[in-house]
Coordinates of C-alpha atoms in Angstrom, one line a residue:
M467 CA -12.2 14.4 18.0
F468 CA -12.9 14.0 22.1
W469 CA -12.6 17.7 22.3
R470 CA -15.4 18.4 20.2
Y471 CA -17.5 17.6 22.8
R472 CA -16.0 19.8 25.8
R473 CA -18.9 22.3 25.2
Y474 CA -21.6 19.6 26.5
L475 CA -19.8 18.8 29.2
P476 CA -20.1 20.5 33.3
A477 CA -17.5 22.3 34.3
K478 CA -14.3 20.1 36.0
K479 CA -16.5 16.8 34.6
I480 CA -14.0 16.3 32.2
I481 CA -12.4 12.5 32.9
L482 CA -9.6 11.1 31.3
L483 CA -8.3 7.9 31.6
R484 CA -5.2 7.0 33.0
S485 CA -3.1 4.3 30.9
H486 CA 0.5 3.5 29.8
A487 CA 0.2 3.7 26.2
A488 CA -0.9 6.4 23.7
R489 CA -0.3 9.5 26.5
N490 CA -0.5 12.9 25.9
S491 CA 1.9 15.9 27.0
A492 CA 0.1 15.8 30.7
G493 CA -0.1 12.0 30.8
Y494 CA -3.4 11.2 30.2
Q495 CA -4.9 9.0 27.8
L496 CA -6.5 10.2 24.1
F497 CA -9.6 7.9 22.4
P498 CA -10.4 8.5 19.0
T499 CA -14.4 9.3 19.2
R500 CA -15.5 6.4 17.5
I501 CA -14.8 4.2 20.9
L502 CA -16.1 6.4 22.9
M503 CA -19.7 6.8 24.2
M504 CA -20.9 9.7 26.7
L505 CA -23.7 9.2 29.0
F506 CA -24.6 11.6 31.1
H507 CA -26.1 10.0 34.7
T508 CA -27.2 12.0 37.7
G509 CA -25.5 15.3 36.5
K510 CA -22.0 13.2 36.1
L511 CA -20.0 12.1 32.8
R512 CA -19.6 8.7 32.3
L513 CA -17.1 6.9 29.4
L514 CA -17.8 3.7 28.1
A515 CA -15.9 1.7 25.7
V516 CA -15.9 -1.9 24.2
A517 CA -13.4 -3.3 25.2
T518 CA -12.0 -5.1 22.3
T519 CA -12.2 -1.9 20.0
M520 CA -10.4 0.3 22.8
L521 CA -7.4 -2.4 22.5
A522 CA -7.5 -2.0 18.4
S523 CA -7.0 1.3 18.8
M524 CA -4.5 1.5 21.3
S525 CA -2.4 -1.7 19.3
F526 CA -1.0 1.1 17.2
I527 CA 0.0 3.7 19.3
S528 CA 3.0 4.1 21.2
A529 CA 5.1 6.6 23.1
A530 CA 8.0 8.5 21.7
S531 CA 10.9 7.5 22.0
A532 CA 13.3 9.7 23.9
A533 CA 16.1 9.0 20.7
G534 CA 14.4 11.0 18.9
P535 CA 11.2 12.5 17.2
T536 CA 8.2 9.6 16.5
Y537 CA 7.1 8.6 12.9
A538 CA 4.2 7.0 12.2
L539 CA 3.8 4.5 8.7
V540 CA 0.2 3.9 7.6
Q541 CA 0.5 0.8 5.6
I542 CA -2.0 -1.2 3.5
N543 CA -1.6 -4.5 4.9
Q544 CA 1.3 -6.8 6.0
Q545 CA 0.6 -9.8 4.1
A546 CA 2.2 -8.9 0.9
L547 CA 5.7 -8.9 0.4
F548 CA 6.4 -5.6 -1.4
F549 CA 4.7 -3.7 1.6
N550 CA 6.3 -5.7 4.9
L551 CA 9.8 -5.0 2.9
M552 CA 8.5 -1.2 2.5
N553 CA 8.3 -1.3 6.0
K554 CA 11.9 -2.7 6.3
G555 CA 13.3 0.2 4.2
A556 CA 11.8 2.5 6.5
Q557 CA 12.3 1.2 9.9
D558 CA 16.0 0.3 8.9
A559 CA 16.4 4.1 8.2
A560 CA 14.7 5.5 11.6
K561 CA 17.4 3.3 13.4
A562 CA 19.9 4.7 11.4
S563 CA 18.9 7.8 12.4
G564 CA 17.7 7.0 15.9
K565 CA 14.4 7.9 15.5
D566 CA 11.5 5.6 16.4
L567 CA 9.2 4.3 14.1
V568 CA 5.1 2.5 14.2
I569 CA 3.2 1.2 11.7
F570 CA -0.4 0.7 11.0
N571 CA -1.8 -2.5 9.8
S572 CA -4.7 -1.3 7.8
N573 CA -5.8 -4.5 6.7
D574 CA -6.4 -3.1 3.4
N575 CA -9.3 -1.0 4.8
P576 CA -9.1 2.5 3.6
V577 CA -11.9 3.9 6.4
A578 CA -9.0 2.3 9.1
Q579 CA -6.1 4.5 7.8
N580 CA -8.1 7.4 8.0
D581 CA -8.9 6.5 11.6
A582 CA -4.7 5.8 12.1
I583 CA -3.9 9.2 10.7
E584 CA -6.3 11.3 13.3
N585 CA -5.1 9.0 16.3
Y586 CA -1.4 10.0 15.3
I587 CA -2.3 13.3 15.1
Q588 CA -3.7 13.2 18.7
Q589 CA -0.4 11.5 19.8
G590 CA 1.6 14.2 18.3
V591 CA 3.7 12.2 15.8
K592 CA 5.8 14.3 14.5
G593 CA 5.3 12.7 10.8
I594 CA 3.3 10.5 9.0
L595 CA 4.4 7.8 6.0
V596 CA 1.2 6.5 4.1
A597 CA 0.7 3.9 1.4
A598 CA -2.9 4.7 0.8
I599 CA -5.6 2.1 -0.4
D600 CA -7.8 5.0 -1.4
V601 CA -6.0 8.0 -2.8
N602 CA -9.1 10.6 -2.6
G603 CA -10.7 9.3 0.6
I604 CA -7.3 9.4 2.7
M605 CA -7.1 13.3 1.5
P606 CA -9.4 14.6 4.6
A607 CA -6.8 13.1 6.7
V608 CA -4.0 14.4 5.6
K609 CA -5.2 17.8 5.6
E610 CA -6.1 17.4 9.2
A611 CA -2.2 16.3 9.6
A612 CA -0.9 19.3 7.3
A613 CA -3.3 21.5 10.0
A614 CA -1.4 20.2 12.7
N615 CA 2.3 20.9 11.5
I616 CA 3.0 17.3 10.8
P617 CA 4.4 16.5 7.5
V618 CA 2.8 13.8 5.4
I619 CA 4.2 11.6 2.7
A620 CA 2.9 9.5 0.2
I621 CA 4.8 6.0 -1.2
D622 CA 4.0 4.5 -4.0
A623 CA -0.2 5.4 -4.2
V624 CA 0.2 9.3 -5.8
L625 CA -2.2 11.1 -4.0
P626 CA -4.6 14.0 -5.8
A627 CA -2.9 17.6 -5.3
G628 CA -2.9 18.7 -1.4
P629 CA -0.7 19.6 0.9
Q630 CA 1.5 16.5 1.1
A631 CA 5.2 17.3 1.6
A632 CA 6.3 14.8 -0.8
Q633 CA 6.1 11.3 -3.2
V634 CA 7.4 8.1 -3.0
G635 CA 7.9 5.9 -6.0
V636 CA 7.6 4.9 -9.2
D637 CA 5.6 6.6 -12.2
N638 CA 2.4 3.3 -12.0
I639 CA 1.0 4.5 -15.3
E640 CA 4.6 5.0 -17.2
G641 CA 5.7 1.5 -15.4
G642 CA 2.1 0.1 -16.7
R643 CA 3.7 1.4 -19.8
I644 CA 6.9 -0.2 -20.0
I645 CA 5.6 -3.5 -19.1
G646 CA 2.9 -2.9 -21.3
Q647 CA 5.4 -2.8 -24.1
Y648 CA 7.7 -5.3 -23.6
F649 CA 4.6 -7.6 -23.8
V650 CA 3.7 -6.1 -27.5
D651 CA 7.4 -6.8 -28.2
Y652 CA 7.1 -10.3 -27.1
V653 CA 4.0 -10.8 -28.8
Q654 CA 5.3 -9.6 -32.0
K655 CA 8.5 -12.0 -31.6
E656 CA 7.3 -15.0 -29.7
M657 CA 3.5 -15.0 -30.4
G658 CA 3.4 -14.9 -33.8
G659 CA 1.9 -11.0 -33.5
Q660 CA -1.3 -11.7 -32.0
A661 CA -2.5 -12.9 -28.2
R662 CA -5.5 -13.5 -26.1
L663 CA -5.4 -11.8 -23.0
G664 CA -6.8 -11.8 -19.7
I665 CA -6.0 -8.9 -16.7
V666 CA -6.5 -10.0 -13.0
G667 CA -6.5 -6.0 -11.7
A668 CA -7.8 -4.7 -8.1
L669 CA -10.2 -2.5 -8.8
N670 CA -10.3 -1.0 -5.0
S671 CA -7.1 0.4 -5.8
A672 CA -5.9 3.2 -7.4
I673 CA -2.6 2.0 -8.1
Q674 CA -3.6 -0.9 -10.0
N675 CA -5.7 1.1 -11.4
Q676 CA -3.2 3.1 -13.1
R677 CA -1.1 -0.1 -13.9
Q678 CA -3.8 -1.9 -15.8
K679 CA -4.7 2.1 -17.8
G680 CA -0.4 2.4 -18.9
F681 CA -0.8 -1.2 -19.7
E682 CA -3.7 -0.9 -22.1
E683 CA -2.4 2.0 -23.6
T684 CA 0.5 0.3 -25.3
L685 CA -1.6 -2.5 -26.6
K686 CA -3.5 0.0 -29.4
S687 CA -0.2 -0.3 -31.3
N688 CA -1.2 -3.9 -32.2
P689 CA -4.8 -4.3 -32.9
K690 CA -4.3 -8.0 -32.9
I691 CA -4.0 -8.6 -29.4
T692 CA -7.2 -8.4 -27.4
I693 CA -8.5 -8.2 -24.3
A694 CA -10.9 -11.1 -23.1
N695 CA -11.9 -10.3 -19.9
V696 CA -10.8 -7.7 -16.8
V697 CA -11.4 -9.4 -13.3
D698 CA -11.1 -8.4 -9.8
G699 CA -8.8 -9.7 -7.4
Q700 CA -9.6 -7.3 -4.5
N701 CA -5.9 -7.4 -3.9
V702 CA -5.7 -10.2 -1.8
Q703 CA -3.9 -13.3 -3.4
D704 CA -7.1 -16.7 -2.8
K705 CA -9.5 -13.9 -4.4
A706 CA -7.4 -13.3 -7.2
M707 CA -6.9 -17.0 -7.7
T708 CA -10.5 -17.9 -8.1
A709 CA -10.6 -14.7 -10.2
A710 CA -8.4 -16.1 -12.6
E711 CA -9.6 -19.5 -12.9
N712 CA -12.6 -17.9 -13.8
L713 CA -10.9 -16.0 -16.4
I714 CA -9.1 -19.0 -17.8
T715 CA -12.0 -21.1 -18.1
G716 CA -14.5 -19.0 -19.1
N717 CA -11.9 -17.9 -21.9
P718 CA -10.2 -21.4 -23.5
D719 CA -8.5 -19.5 -25.9
L720 CA -6.8 -17.3 -23.5
T721 CA -2.4 -17.0 -24.4
A722 CA -1.8 -14.3 -21.8
I723 CA -2.3 -12.7 -18.4
Y724 CA -1.4 -9.8 -17.3
A725 CA -1.8 -8.8 -13.4
T726 CA -1.3 -5.7 -12.1
G727 CA 0.2 -6.2 -8.3
E728 CA 1.4 -9.1 -6.2
P729 CA -1.3 -10.7 -4.9
A730 CA -3.3 -10.5 -8.4
L731 CA 0.2 -12.2 -9.9
L732 CA 0.2 -14.8 -7.3
G733 CA -2.8 -15.8 -8.1
A734 CA -2.9 -15.8 -11.9
I735 CA 0.2 -18.3 -11.4
A736 CA -1.6 -20.7 -8.7
A737 CA -4.6 -20.1 -11.4
V738 CA -2.5 -21.3 -14.6
E739 CA -0.8 -24.5 -12.3
N740 CA -4.2 -25.2 -11.3
Q741 CA -5.7 -25.8 -15.0
G742 CA -2.6 -27.0 -16.7
R743 CA -2.5 -24.5 -18.7
Q744 CA 2.0 -23.5 -18.2
K745 CA 2.6 -24.2 -21.9
D746 CA 0.2 -22.0 -23.7
I747 CA -0.2 -19.1 -21.2
K748 CA 2.3 -16.3 -20.8
V749 CA 1.9 -14.0 -17.6
F750 CA 3.4 -10.7 -17.1
G751 CA 2.9 -9.1 -14.1
W752 CA 4.1 -7.1 -11.3
D753 CA 6.1 -7.6 -8.3
L754 CA 8.8 -10.9 -8.0
T755 CA 8.1 -13.1 -5.0
A756 CA 10.0 -16.8 -4.6
K757 CA 6.8 -18.0 -6.4
A758 CA 7.4 -15.6 -9.3
I759 CA 10.5 -16.6 -9.9
S760 CA 9.6 -20.6 -9.7
G761 CA 7.3 -19.0 -13.1
I762 CA 9.9 -17.6 -14.7
D763 CA 12.1 -20.8 -14.3
G764 CA 9.5 -22.9 -15.5
G765 CA 9.1 -20.7 -18.8
Y766 CA 4.9 -19.7 -18.0
V767 CA 5.9 -16.5 -16.4
T768 CA 7.5 -14.3 -18.8
A769 CA 8.2 -11.1 -17.3
V770 CA 7.7 -9.2 -13.6
L771 CA 8.7 -5.7 -13.4
Q772 CA 10.2 -5.1 -10.3
Q773 CA 10.0 -2.6 -7.6
D774 CA 12.5 -1.8 -5.0
P775 CA 9.8 -1.5 -2.3
E776 CA 12.6 -1.3 0.3
K777 CA 14.4 1.8 -1.0
M778 CA 11.0 3.5 -1.2
G779 CA 10.3 3.1 2.6
A780 CA 14.1 3.8 3.3
E781 CA 13.7 7.5 1.0
A782 CA 10.3 7.8 2.4
L783 CA 11.5 7.9 5.9
N784 CA 14.9 10.1 5.2
A785 CA 12.4 12.7 3.7
L786 CA 10.8 12.6 6.7
N787 CA 14.4 14.1 8.1
S788 CA 14.9 15.8 6.3
I789 CA 11.8 17.8 6.2
T790 CA 11.8 17.9 10.8
S791 CA 15.3 19.5 10.3
G792 CA 14.3 22.4 8.8
K793 CA 14.9 21.1 5.0
T794 CA 13.2 21.1 1.7
V795 CA 12.6 18.0 -0.2
P796 CA 11.7 17.4 -4.2
K797 CA 7.9 16.8 -4.3
T798 CA 8.5 13.8 -6.5
I799 CA 11.1 11.1 -5.5
L800 CA 10.9 8.6 -7.9
V801 CA 12.2 5.4 -7.4
P802 CA 13.3 3.1 -10.7
A803 CA 11.2 -0.4 -11.6
T804 CA 13.4 -2.9 -13.6
V805 CA 11.8 -6.0 -16.0
V806 CA 12.9 -9.1 -14.5
T807 CA 13.2 -12.1 -17.3
K808 CA 14.7 -15.5 -17.3
A809 CA 17.7 -13.0 -18.7
N810 CA 18.0 -11.3 -15.4
V811 CA 16.1 -12.9 -12.9
D812 CA 19.6 -14.6 -11.3
S813 CA 20.6 -11.3 -9.5
Y814 CA 17.1 -11.2 -7.7
R815 CA 17.4 -14.5 -6.5
P816 CA 19.1 -13.8 -3.0
L817 CA 16.4 -11.2 -2.1
F818 CA 13.5 -14.5 -1.8
K819 CA 15.8 -16.9 -0.1

């Protein structure tokens, strides 16, 4: 924090920069220490900031709306449809309750998430929602917010025990078990009781590691299901596609792929199509998209566990409203997930038109 350095400054020579954004209660600009260089010259303090870094820092800070307290949502990225739907749910709930919500896109960078929370604490928001990338690494920022009496609600990624006010989302390990059991049953009924499986995961995502764990637990019931390899799609579609293509070419006997998230699933679908393996590789995964529906129609995407990210965002925002008005909320707020197959996909088509 900037104020940590006050003890090093001459009296009455602290300089605050005026700006139209990110002002404190006195109307002055606050900047994180990472973008400030303090130089003493002839007894005077000069503040020097790199312009592009300053602009990046300022881009996600917004003054509180007169309509109500400002909340912040610290998001993983804004490329995946899943996160955009979560944003929409939170935005709609904020608008309906007369609150102002700002959203920070961390672009899959866990350090950026910590920096964002620190900035929002300085800004004085009334509550923070976070979809964490690194559930352990985010905890110091969560604790700092709690110390400032700012409630934090985690969405989707389950944080370790700490001062966070609530957790909203699915149980990702249990979700992995649900889609895993569907896979095991499908192998028994439709694949002659045996399968050679490849997994496209995201090893940088605690959520997706949990989904992989739950899925793999169910495979123990059938020793004829073997795992050829686990590849890392890094939660980025293009990288997941490349990883899945390497998985397929390196294991010509592959008969099934499990993808732990939307980018992994899209990458796996593209790889199966690019390799012309639609007839002999069945794809299972998480998070429905228009492309996944097309794969279901084509017969090579067998089942997708569909969450309700829009409801997650709305539930989290409404929980913040309750907390900031003095009410209590459950520590865990579960939002159910559904296995989508050819049998029930029609009801989901309107979401992706």
